[in-house]
Amino acid sequence: MKRRDFLRSTVIAVAGTSLPLTSMTWIDPREAFAANPDLRWIFLVDTHKCVGCGFCVKACKYENDIPQETNATRTWVERYVITRDGEVHADSPRGAHEGFTQRAIDRGTVGPLEIADEDIVQAFFVPKLCNQCDHPSCVQVCPVGATYKAPDGVVLVDRSWCIGCGYCVMGCPYGVRFFHPVHHVAEKCNFCYHRIHKGESTACAVACPFGARKIGNMKDPDDPVTKTVMSQRVGVLKDGFGTDPQVYYIGLNMEVR
Amino acid sequence: MVVHGELWTAKELFVLPNEFIYWSIQIVMYPFMTGLVAGAFVLSSLYHVFGFKQLKDIARFSLVFSFALLPVAMLPLMLHLSQPLRGSHVMMTPHFTSAISAFGVVFLTYACIVGSELWFVYREHFVETATALKNKPVRSSGENLRMKLFSLLTLGAWDISPAALEKDHKAVTVLSAVGIPVACFLHGYAGFIFGSVKANALWMTPLMPVIFICSAVVSGIALCILCYIVTMEIRKFLAGRRNAKSADIPSIEQLKGAQAQEVRMSSRYLLIFMILAVTLELLDMIFRGYTAVKSWDILRSVIYDRDFMQIFVLQFGIGNFVPFVLLLLPGLTVRRAALACTLVLFGVFMMRWNVVIGGQAFSLTFAGFMHYHLPIIPDSWETFREGLAGALLVAVTPFVLFYFLNKIFPVFLEEETN
Ligand code: SF4
Ligand code: SF4
């Protein structure tokens, strides 16, 4: 081998081995986020404003590539009707994908229930979505860490790593998780992570014509959402599970389950 | 486009849109099969550790059976995963706050223990077989293969002097002593997987692991007795045909005597564990009714109303009470024991069913119900793996494995050489 050839191959070999080494530098997402420690995404739902039109549900499915006809959804709206005898009737036909087009309460295999106007004492709508809990039980139970909590508070699912055991689906006390019909991995709302990081609002909040949904940053005291959460009477769902949900509700009723 | 779970779930009243029966028949099979593994091992340890001499015969049998069941404990989980090819991720990224992940580690440990115990029990046999084949002047190609296999299985340990065998024996005792807590742990973890789901009102109890362990031992013993009886029947049949030709294999009478003796002894242990298991389950139910927290309303309607048949008639009645009486009545015959064991196995299966499916029978809203319709005809991959066909596949596999394992680890070794 000529000296020049030897040098050349040595250079190539060194370059060849050093390249993968540099490309393998570990990127810790926490470090990346440490650059922005003033972020904690929260969500505000105003039940007084929701009319149950279901635009948010449709918009969410478009935005996040969930087939529209799928009978599961990242976000949905529930209808509550309380009658004079104190009974609570609730439903959410197909997650209110088409809104509430029927007067009758949908009761699945039992058949619809008609309620006369004069029997109704109270009726309202409650939108639901993943609570991006501070102590998420879904993260706790995932055997492979495919479900994890980002430092800005949003709970994410790694689609390429989820084994599809469904433990997180069972572990979430809010029933927000399901299996993606195409990718066959755990699926749930992630506050439109791809949008909020570009400074945009979530698809559902944009689609809501009545301003019933808003996203905010808890670490920013001037954020209007944060101001509302701090200064008004807001509630969270199912506090008893110790998950510390971060979706706040205005006008939450104790009948809401 | 159907979403996972939609094919077999029917909803009634107010159920959330994403709620379906996600953990279906395979998740019933999963604790059932792991329970059999653990139970079979405990039965074999009764002899190896505590020296219950009467169980000698069935002990070796249950050890091999436990080994045959081992790979099958993971099979239902694999069939259930919607990404089965990624199953190994559990080992690559163990996430220890998850009970499933910890289960993987315990399972591997346990597999190593059973594997090495089996090796120590059968080392002498390996060496003898390999040596005998080696000394043969002419060997067929099949015998050559067998010789290679058995030489390999000795792992290079050819010493079968009494001193060496004594050491083997000690190792077996130690391994099975260590194995008992690990086996219990293994199944305790299966219970923990359910007990730790705080979102589920029926599963959420610290008793869950203990209940699972007790019923695991029950099912393991019952299965071993049953299989033992069946295998002995086959041997009796074979002995009847061969008796005329050779005198050195046990006669039908000898076999019958041994069989009745073993069955009677192990049935006694079965009874003890049955009492324990049933007491715990009833205690759990009574406690829930007594404390009657908010979820009791819906639990009561599931337990006493919707699932009454499954819980009180099939599980407690046919699966516990009837076999209990059958085993307790004096003059236990082999046939009666076989019937009782079959019923006990059915009862434990129903218990798993009632926990897993029953636990998903009500909605998180506490206002609606879900019904599970087991897919019978496998018209798609989904209905195959999570349907009757998949469950049968899981149920049959250990017997097929046992058949082949028996060629390497003959369970009825001793009497035949004696
Ligand atoms: S709402 Fe459920 S899925 Fe969302 S973070 Fe909380 S526990 Fe996890
Ligand atoms: S389904 Fe996926 S994300 Fe959920 S617990 Fe299992 S592996 Fe984790």
XYZ file of C-alpha atoms and ligand atoms in Angstrom:
691
model
C 0.000 0.000 0.000
C 1.311 3.403 -0.929
C 1.808 5.914 1.817
C -0.742 8.273 0.313
C -3.332 5.520 0.045
C -2.668 4.572 3.614
C -3.158 8.126 4.806
C -6.277 8.497 2.778
C -7.871 5.331 4.096
C -6.894 6.290 7.611
C -8.615 9.624 7.234
C -11.717 7.936 5.888
C -11.707 5.394 8.687
C -11.316 8.037 11.363
C -14.007 10.183 9.813
C -16.210 7.149 9.481
C -15.957 6.160 13.133
C -16.145 9.662 14.507
C -19.297 10.507 12.605
C -21.563 7.998 14.312
C -20.025 8.924 17.626
C -21.047 12.533 17.255
C -24.434 11.625 15.887
C -25.018 9.457 18.915
C -24.686 12.303 21.364
C -27.497 11.822 23.800
C -30.205 14.427 23.664
C -32.052 14.649 26.918
C -35.438 16.229 26.302
C -35.323 17.640 29.797
C -32.228 19.607 28.893
C -33.870 20.886 25.777
C -36.821 22.040 27.805
C -34.697 23.443 30.589
C -34.138 26.323 28.206
C -37.777 27.155 28.771
C -38.617 26.434 32.392
C -41.466 28.911 32.482
C -43.949 26.668 30.737
C -46.785 24.596 32.155
C -49.652 24.093 29.790
C -53.127 24.115 31.282
C -56.587 24.190 29.807
C -59.741 26.042 30.713
C -63.245 24.853 29.869
C -66.224 27.143 30.398
C -69.282 24.925 30.680
C -71.553 27.991 30.656
C -70.475 28.723 27.113
C -70.595 25.230 25.597
C -73.694 24.540 23.494
C -72.758 21.008 22.474
C -72.314 21.720 18.765
C -69.435 19.242 18.524
C -67.291 21.418 16.241
C -64.347 20.818 18.551
C -64.709 17.050 18.192
C -64.648 17.218 14.399
C -61.796 19.699 14.321
C -59.754 17.549 16.664
C -60.176 14.505 14.478
C -59.119 16.451 11.373
C -56.161 17.985 13.084
C -54.866 14.780 14.621
C -55.614 12.269 11.880
C -58.218 10.256 13.692
C -60.653 8.923 11.077
C -63.926 10.828 11.485
C -66.031 7.691 11.583
C -64.037 6.196 14.482
C -66.188 5.582 17.531
C -63.555 6.925 19.898
C -62.145 10.381 20.172
C -59.492 12.519 21.818
C -62.071 14.987 23.022
C -65.803 14.747 23.414
C -68.801 16.583 24.818
C -71.262 15.206 27.358
C -74.832 16.340 27.820
C -76.426 16.358 31.258
C -80.138 16.602 31.834
C -81.421 16.720 35.398
C -85.098 16.071 35.866
C -87.521 17.153 38.558
C -87.307 13.846 40.381
C -83.584 14.475 40.878
C -82.499 11.903 38.298
C -79.402 12.659 36.277
C -79.484 11.601 32.627
C -76.361 11.911 30.577
C -75.101 10.857 27.175
C -72.518 11.578 24.541
C -73.611 9.972 21.269
C -70.462 9.198 19.269
C -68.659 11.686 21.470
C -71.016 14.395 20.125
C -69.226 14.219 16.804
C -72.365 15.590 15.105
C -73.397 17.578 18.139
C -76.656 16.693 19.851
C -79.133 16.305 17.030
C -81.642 14.201 18.958
C -83.682 15.380 21.890
C -83.822 11.888 23.322
C -81.044 10.717 25.620
C -78.910 8.007 24.010
C -78.755 4.944 26.258
C -77.036 2.431 24.024
C -78.661 -0.981 23.918
C -81.456 0.113 26.277
C -82.837 2.497 23.683
C -83.396 6.285 23.708
C -85.158 8.126 26.499
C -87.496 11.032 25.747
C -87.774 13.622 28.489
C -90.573 16.167 28.464
C -89.572 19.834 28.624
C -91.493 20.494 31.810
C -89.643 17.728 33.633
C -86.233 19.282 33.029
C -84.842 21.465 35.782
C -81.294 21.780 34.520
C -79.369 20.904 31.360
C -75.806 21.643 30.317
C -72.860 20.406 28.282
C -69.406 19.418 29.481
C -66.480 19.038 27.079
C -63.795 16.593 28.123
C -60.223 15.905 27.090
C -56.991 14.579 28.564
C -56.221 16.403 31.800
C -52.429 16.316 31.302
C -52.282 15.381 34.974
C -49.453 16.424 37.227
C -49.276 12.887 38.604
C -50.577 10.910 35.646
C -51.458 7.312 36.417
C -51.113 6.501 32.726
C -47.401 7.342 32.892
C -46.991 5.397 36.092
C -48.338 2.157 34.657
C -46.825 2.155 31.160
C -44.362 -0.777 31.183
C -42.068 0.654 28.515
C -42.178 4.360 29.180
C -43.913 5.012 25.869
C -46.271 7.314 27.721
C -44.292 10.077 29.372
C -44.728 13.529 30.729
C -42.869 16.362 29.065
C -41.398 19.015 31.382
C -43.981 21.498 30.167
C -46.676 19.297 31.660
C -48.104 17.652 28.574
C -48.354 13.857 28.648
C -47.249 12.370 25.344
C -47.319 8.924 23.757
C -44.421 7.657 21.673
C -46.140 5.872 18.823
C -43.027 4.025 17.780
C -42.454 2.557 21.234
C -45.929 1.732 22.575
C -46.454 -2.044 22.695
C -50.227 -1.729 22.856
C -50.842 -3.401 26.200
C -53.660 -1.067 27.151
C -52.508 -0.705 30.743
C -52.616 3.089 30.424
C -56.108 2.911 28.975
C -57.237 0.999 32.048
C -55.206 3.196 34.380
C -56.597 6.567 33.335
C -59.521 7.448 35.619
C -60.971 9.793 33.003
C -61.392 7.369 30.116
C -59.648 9.673 27.672
C -57.463 7.001 26.090
C -58.212 4.590 23.293
C -56.365 2.730 20.537
C -55.661 4.475 17.276
C -57.590 2.568 14.609
C -54.759 2.859 12.083
C -51.570 2.861 14.136
C -52.871 0.426 16.782
C -51.148 2.191 19.653
C -52.444 4.115 22.642
C -53.943 7.427 21.630
C -55.086 10.518 23.478
C -55.252 14.291 23.455
C -51.888 16.046 23.732
C -53.142 19.654 23.694
C -52.191 19.764 19.979
C -48.558 19.713 20.974
C -47.385 20.433 17.452
C -49.478 23.615 17.376
C -48.958 25.094 20.810
C -45.217 25.001 20.379
C -45.563 27.211 17.358
C -47.522 29.680 19.387
C -50.869 28.583 17.999
C -53.893 27.538 19.984
C -55.299 24.015 19.989
C -57.523 22.926 17.096
C -60.560 22.509 19.367
C -60.143 25.945 20.913
C -59.881 27.494 17.465
C -62.937 25.614 16.252
C -65.154 26.504 19.204
C -67.431 29.372 18.080
C -68.315 30.271 21.666
C -64.925 30.425 23.300
C -65.682 27.583 25.686
C -62.151 26.176 25.395
C -58.850 27.921 26.021
C -55.250 26.877 26.464
C -52.911 28.751 28.774
C -49.587 28.757 30.516
C -49.750 28.375 34.274
C -46.256 29.778 34.759
C -47.187 33.087 33.166
C -49.131 35.243 35.646
C -50.313 37.547 32.877
C -51.837 34.759 30.833
C -55.625 35.369 30.789
C -56.308 31.678 31.402
C -53.999 31.622 34.393
C -55.651 34.743 35.739
C -59.070 33.100 35.503
C -57.891 29.888 37.130
C -56.243 31.810 39.968
C -59.016 34.276 40.634
C -62.253 32.431 39.975
C -64.017 29.390 41.284
C -62.873 26.624 39.006
C -63.022 22.885 39.472
C -61.296 19.803 38.178
C -62.676 16.356 37.428
C -62.364 13.407 39.843
C -59.918 14.959 42.234
C -59.984 11.907 44.471
C -57.642 9.856 42.319
C -54.677 12.028 43.201
C -53.690 12.586 39.596
C -53.857 16.399 39.854
C -55.649 17.143 36.607
C -54.734 20.353 34.833
C -57.892 20.974 32.868
C -59.955 23.486 34.810
C -63.688 23.883 34.543
C -65.838 26.930 35.105
C -69.300 25.995 36.314
C -68.522 22.378 37.106
C -71.486 20.586 38.580
C -71.253 17.776 41.112
C -73.411 15.632 38.837
C -70.586 15.525 36.299
C -68.839 12.197 36.446
C -63.296 1.964 10.786
C -63.579 -0.068 13.984
C -61.633 0.966 16.995
C -60.053 -1.650 19.261
C -62.636 -3.259 21.495
C -65.661 -2.184 19.486
C -66.134 -5.626 17.947
C -67.031 -7.309 21.192
C -68.405 -4.539 23.410
C -72.063 -3.618 23.826
C -72.803 -0.445 25.776
C -75.760 0.263 27.980
C -76.832 3.595 29.556
C -74.182 6.286 30.063
C -70.766 5.017 28.974
C -67.921 7.323 27.926
C -67.171 7.322 24.182
C -63.691 5.812 24.535
C -64.720 3.066 26.920
C -64.645 -0.477 25.604
C -63.708 -3.853 27.018
C -60.014 -3.489 26.283
C -58.785 -6.405 28.327
C -60.552 -9.360 26.842
C -60.253 -13.164 26.978
C -56.455 -13.189 26.648
C -56.127 -11.147 29.807
C -58.321 -13.755 31.466
C -56.043 -16.482 30.164
C -52.939 -14.640 31.278
C -53.426 -14.807 35.071
C -54.982 -18.227 34.621
C -51.897 -19.622 32.908
C -49.368 -17.891 35.193
C -51.419 -19.195 38.082
C -51.043 -22.745 36.809
C -47.283 -22.256 36.487
C -46.926 -20.999 40.019
C -49.306 -23.575 41.469
C -47.621 -26.507 39.781
C -44.281 -25.352 41.104
C -45.555 -24.987 44.651
C -46.874 -28.536 44.517
C -43.518 -29.864 43.410
C -41.771 -27.886 46.124
C -43.918 -29.474 48.797
C -41.877 -32.573 48.183
C -38.483 -31.044 47.442
C -38.415 -28.582 50.308
C -40.744 -29.865 52.963
C -40.018 -33.485 52.186
C -43.597 -34.694 51.871
C -42.435 -38.077 50.672
C -45.850 -39.229 49.516
C -45.768 -36.584 46.836
C -42.549 -37.803 45.283
C -44.119 -39.063 42.113
C -46.332 -36.118 41.410
C -43.597 -33.652 42.396
C -41.372 -34.425 39.443
C -44.407 -34.463 37.250
C -45.480 -31.001 38.339
C -41.987 -29.604 37.957
C -41.832 -30.624 34.309
C -45.376 -29.449 33.819
C -44.569 -26.107 35.351
C -41.737 -25.793 32.862
C -44.054 -26.632 29.973
C -46.469 -23.982 31.172
C -43.802 -21.297 31.483
C -43.594 -20.077 27.894
C -47.358 -20.222 27.700
C -47.705 -17.706 30.504
C -46.374 -15.061 28.138
C -48.334 -16.231 25.119
C -51.674 -14.606 26.002
C -49.923 -11.329 26.683
C -48.253 -11.496 23.298
C -51.525 -12.295 21.594
C -53.162 -9.421 23.364
C -50.612 -6.716 22.555
C -51.667 -4.638 19.605
C -47.955 -4.406 18.739
C -46.783 -7.940 19.534
C -43.454 -7.540 17.759
C -42.496 -4.880 20.255
C -43.026 -7.166 23.231
C -39.290 -7.200 23.924
C -39.386 -3.461 24.653
C -40.532 -4.399 28.128
C -37.124 -5.942 28.720
C -35.213 -3.197 26.929
C -36.784 -0.260 28.733
C -38.005 -1.557 32.042
C -40.127 1.134 33.611
C -40.279 0.074 37.204
C -43.260 2.089 38.283
C -45.264 -0.266 36.095
C -46.406 -3.593 37.499
C -46.242 -5.236 34.063
C -42.634 -4.240 33.673
C -41.657 -5.581 37.076
C -43.548 -8.726 36.216
C -41.209 -9.290 33.274
C -38.192 -9.288 35.572
C -39.792 -11.602 38.117
C -40.854 -13.904 35.324
C -37.324 -14.200 33.950
C -35.902 -14.890 37.397
C -38.496 -17.533 37.953
C -37.834 -19.141 34.568
C -34.132 -19.400 35.442
C -34.945 -21.029 38.780
C -37.265 -23.644 37.306
C -34.848 -24.271 34.449
C -31.891 -24.892 36.713
C -33.883 -26.945 39.190
C -35.003 -29.138 36.338
C -31.432 -29.497 35.188
C -30.252 -30.633 38.597
C -33.100 -33.098 38.900
C -32.367 -34.607 35.493
C -28.610 -34.296 35.214
C -28.051 -37.892 36.208
C -30.514 -39.005 33.592
C -28.784 -36.922 30.909
C -25.388 -38.357 31.742
C -26.669 -41.911 31.861
C -28.518 -41.643 28.592
C -25.621 -39.984 26.809
C -23.113 -42.513 28.144
C -25.312 -45.451 27.241
C -25.673 -44.151 23.720
C -21.966 -43.434 23.430
C -21.092 -46.973 24.429
C -23.319 -48.398 21.774
C -21.161 -49.802 18.969
C -23.590 -48.954 16.153
C -25.968 -46.010 16.309
C -28.747 -44.995 14.009
C -28.806 -41.362 12.946
C -31.679 -40.733 15.361
C -29.627 -42.145 18.205
C -26.694 -40.036 17.155
C -28.855 -36.972 17.387
C -30.148 -38.014 20.777
C -26.603 -38.607 21.973
C -25.553 -35.139 20.862
C -28.595 -33.578 22.479
C -28.101 -35.306 25.803
C -24.346 -34.648 25.797
C -25.156 -31.001 25.268
C -27.724 -31.046 28.044
C -25.161 -32.303 30.550
C -23.386 -28.973 30.030
C -20.121 -30.795 30.486
C -20.890 -32.021 33.998
C -20.386 -35.757 33.650
C -19.652 -36.649 37.238
C -22.404 -38.839 38.654
C -20.598 -40.188 41.671
C -22.785 -40.392 44.796
C -21.048 -37.305 46.181
C -21.851 -35.293 43.073
C -25.446 -36.479 43.066
C -25.741 -35.523 46.692
C -24.700 -32.011 45.714
C -27.305 -31.993 42.962
C -29.864 -32.937 45.498
C -28.890 -30.091 47.775
C -29.071 -27.669 44.884
C -32.581 -28.843 44.084
C -33.692 -28.250 47.648
C -32.199 -24.776 47.699
C -33.626 -23.865 44.325
C -37.120 -24.982 45.144
C -36.949 -23.204 48.477
C -36.017 -20.001 46.680
C -38.546 -20.826 44.012
C -41.574 -20.829 46.293
C -41.459 -17.134 47.203
C -40.554 -16.232 43.638
C -43.484 -18.264 42.319
C -45.789 -16.540 44.770
C -44.280 -13.220 43.857
C -44.786 -14.007 40.205
C -48.433 -14.544 40.678
C -48.747 -11.862 43.282
C -47.581 -9.524 40.588
C -50.287 -10.688 38.235
C -52.736 -9.737 40.960
C -50.898 -6.500 41.579
C -51.337 -5.529 37.938
C -55.061 -5.451 38.571
C -55.042 -4.339 42.189
C -52.994 -1.269 41.331
C -55.370 0.095 38.719
C -56.849 2.816 40.839
C -59.260 3.839 38.119
C -61.087 0.532 38.512
C -63.336 0.214 41.532
C -63.547 -3.572 41.451
C -59.823 -4.250 41.120
C -58.604 -1.611 43.499
C -57.860 -3.701 46.580
C -54.602 -4.683 48.258
C -56.069 -8.156 48.695
C -55.901 -8.760 44.974
C -52.343 -10.222 44.930
C -53.095 -12.559 47.853
C -56.362 -13.730 46.347
C -54.531 -14.417 43.123
C -51.760 -16.378 44.813
C -54.157 -18.633 46.688
C -56.296 -19.420 43.688
C -53.130 -19.923 41.639
C -51.945 -22.656 43.960
C -55.409 -24.185 43.869
C -55.506 -24.257 40.088
C -51.932 -25.507 39.767
C -52.484 -28.413 42.121
C -55.786 -29.305 40.476
C -54.255 -29.335 37.034
C -51.314 -31.450 38.148
C -53.579 -33.983 39.800
C -55.780 -34.134 36.755
C -52.927 -34.535 34.299
C -51.277 -37.016 36.578
C -54.426 -39.104 36.612
C -54.741 -38.958 32.834
C -51.108 -39.882 32.271
C -51.352 -42.740 34.736
C -54.435 -44.014 32.940
C -52.453 -44.039 29.712
C -49.609 -45.859 31.422
C -52.001 -48.390 32.856
C -53.363 -48.967 29.417
C -49.879 -49.411 27.978
C -48.836 -51.652 30.853
C -51.807 -53.861 30.167
C -50.645 -54.361 26.642
C -46.989 -54.868 27.416
C -47.177 -56.837 30.614
C -46.996 -60.177 28.889
C -43.709 -59.335 27.224
C -41.559 -57.893 29.962
C -41.605 -58.238 33.683
C -39.603 -55.179 34.707
C -42.167 -52.480 34.064
C -44.704 -51.836 36.808
C -47.871 -53.850 36.674
C -51.362 -52.362 36.509
C -51.949 -53.085 40.173
C -48.754 -51.333 41.198
C -49.660 -48.326 39.107
C -53.175 -48.227 40.466
C -51.936 -48.299 44.015
C -49.417 -45.534 43.427
C -51.950 -43.427 41.611
C -54.647 -43.654 44.287
C -52.109 -42.877 46.994
C -50.694 -39.797 45.245
C -54.086 -38.460 44.288
C -55.452 -38.795 47.786
C -52.470 -37.061 49.307
C -52.382 -34.149 46.931
C -56.146 -33.693 47.162
C -55.664 -32.901 50.807
C -53.334 -30.041 49.981
C -55.775 -28.907 47.353
C -58.510 -28.690 49.980
C -56.395 -26.573 52.293
C -55.620 -24.036 49.618
C -59.222 -23.992 48.430
C -60.449 -22.997 51.862
C -57.911 -20.199 51.928
C -58.794 -18.911 48.475
C -62.547 -18.902 48.979
C -62.297 -17.279 52.398
C -60.240 -14.441 51.017
C -62.549 -13.823 48.096
C -65.624 -13.780 50.294
C -63.859 -11.555 52.790
C -63.133 -9.063 50.045
C -66.740 -9.016 48.953
C -68.132 -8.691 52.457
C -65.690 -5.917 53.247
C -66.733 -3.947 50.197
C -70.383 -4.276 51.121
C -69.684 -3.312 54.706
C -67.639 -0.207 53.956
C -69.879 0.617 50.968
C -67.895 3.485 49.512
C -69.287 5.413 46.592
C -68.487 2.770 44.008
C -70.348 0.070 45.931
C -73.624 1.027 44.289
C -72.448 0.005 40.856
C -70.347 -2.898 42.137
C -73.358 -4.308 43.920
C -75.458 -4.180 40.796
C -72.693 -5.976 38.887
C -71.974 -8.608 41.553
C -75.495 -9.420 42.727
C -77.404 -8.669 39.599
C -75.676 -8.704 36.257
C -72.911 -11.202 37.038
C -74.856 -13.243 39.603
C -74.825 -16.333 37.427
C -71.088 -16.141 36.695
C -70.043 -15.354 40.251
C -72.368 -17.293 42.526
C -73.517 -20.167 40.369
C -70.554 -20.895 38.101
C -67.609 -19.736 40.208
C -68.612 -20.350 43.819
C -71.242 -23.032 43.258
C -69.947 -25.310 40.539
C -66.308 -24.254 40.763
C -65.848 -24.272 44.545
C -68.670 -25.748 46.560
C -69.356 -28.898 44.522
C -65.692 -29.996 44.217
C -65.195 -29.183 47.879
C -67.915 -31.619 48.835
C -66.656 -34.179 46.322
C -63.172 -34.104 47.792
C -64.342 -34.111 51.378
C -66.735 -37.060 51.220
C -65.035 -40.175 52.562
C -63.615 -42.842 50.282
C -62.213 -40.581 47.596
C -61.850 -42.443 44.333
C -59.569 -41.463 41.501
C -62.503 -40.810 39.256
C -64.181 -38.523 41.749
C -60.943 -36.660 42.275
C -60.640 -36.159 38.541
C -64.118 -34.701 38.346
C -63.475 -32.440 41.327
C -60.213 -31.185 39.834
C -61.901 -30.380 36.544
C -64.532 -28.365 38.373
C -61.891 -26.601 40.460
C -60.052 -25.574 37.300
C -63.278 -24.290 35.848
C -63.960 -22.364 39.039
C -60.566 -20.665 38.999
C -61.017 -19.794 35.358
C -64.376 -18.232 36.201
C -62.782 -16.297 39.031
C -60.283 -14.801 36.572
C -63.103 -14.109 34.163
C -65.189 -12.374 36.809
C -62.268 -10.234 37.891
C -61.076 -9.239 34.430
C -64.314 -9.006 32.478
C -66.474 -8.161 35.474
C -64.072 -5.371 36.361
C -64.737 -3.773 33.028
C -68.473 -4.370 33.083
C -69.244 -0.922 34.433
C -68.386 2.497 33.099
C -66.124 5.065 34.735
C -69.256 7.199 34.899
C -70.688 4.677 37.413
C -73.890 5.059 35.433
C -73.477 2.683 32.498
C -72.550 -0.900 31.747
C -70.589 -2.769 29.135
C -71.127 -6.322 27.981
C -68.479 -8.524 26.504
C -69.375 -10.821 23.622
C -66.598 -13.325 23.143
C -65.740 -13.569 19.435
C -66.332 -17.207 18.506
C -65.698 -17.303 14.777
C -62.241 -15.971 13.922
C -63.024 -13.932 10.822
C -60.130 -11.529 11.307
C -56.788 -11.418 13.084
C -58.421 -9.324 15.774
C -61.241 -11.767 16.461
C -58.801 -14.661 16.298
C -56.291 -13.435 18.815
C -58.831 -11.981 21.240
C -61.467 -14.619 20.701
C -62.236 -18.233 21.488
C -59.692 -19.511 18.965
C -56.837 -17.572 20.561
C -57.841 -18.751 24.025
C -57.940 -22.384 22.887
C -54.529 -22.005 21.311
C -53.180 -20.822 24.645
C -54.901 -23.647 26.496
C -53.603 -26.403 24.232
C -49.988 -25.277 23.860
C -48.713 -26.435 27.279
C -49.894 -29.973 26.630
C -48.106 -30.094 23.309
C -44.978 -28.738 24.972
C -45.345 -31.217 27.801
C -45.457 -34.068 25.333
C -42.125 -33.065 23.824
C -40.529 -32.110 27.115
C -41.406 -35.520 28.453
C -39.089 -37.018 25.849
C -36.177 -35.149 27.378
C -37.324 -35.031 30.986
C -39.237 -38.298 31.440
C -41.554 -37.690 34.368
C -41.928 -41.331 35.321
C -38.265 -42.040 35.276
C -37.515 -43.877 38.432
C -39.878 -46.801 38.497
C -39.050 -47.651 34.959
C -35.330 -47.967 35.628
C -35.843 -49.657 38.974
S -56.214 12.388 32.006
Fe -55.681 10.227 31.901
S -54.454 10.047 30.044
Fe -54.527 12.231 30.569
S -52.680 12.525 31.818
Fe -54.361 12.150 33.235
S -54.229 9.944 33.615
Fe -53.031 10.338 31.756
S -50.634 0.842 25.602
Fe -48.688 1.768 25.016
S -48.596 3.710 26.056
Fe -50.217 2.510 27.013
S -49.240 1.509 28.764
Fe -49.129 0.073 27.058
S -47.171 0.520 26.095
Fe -47.618 2.257 27.412
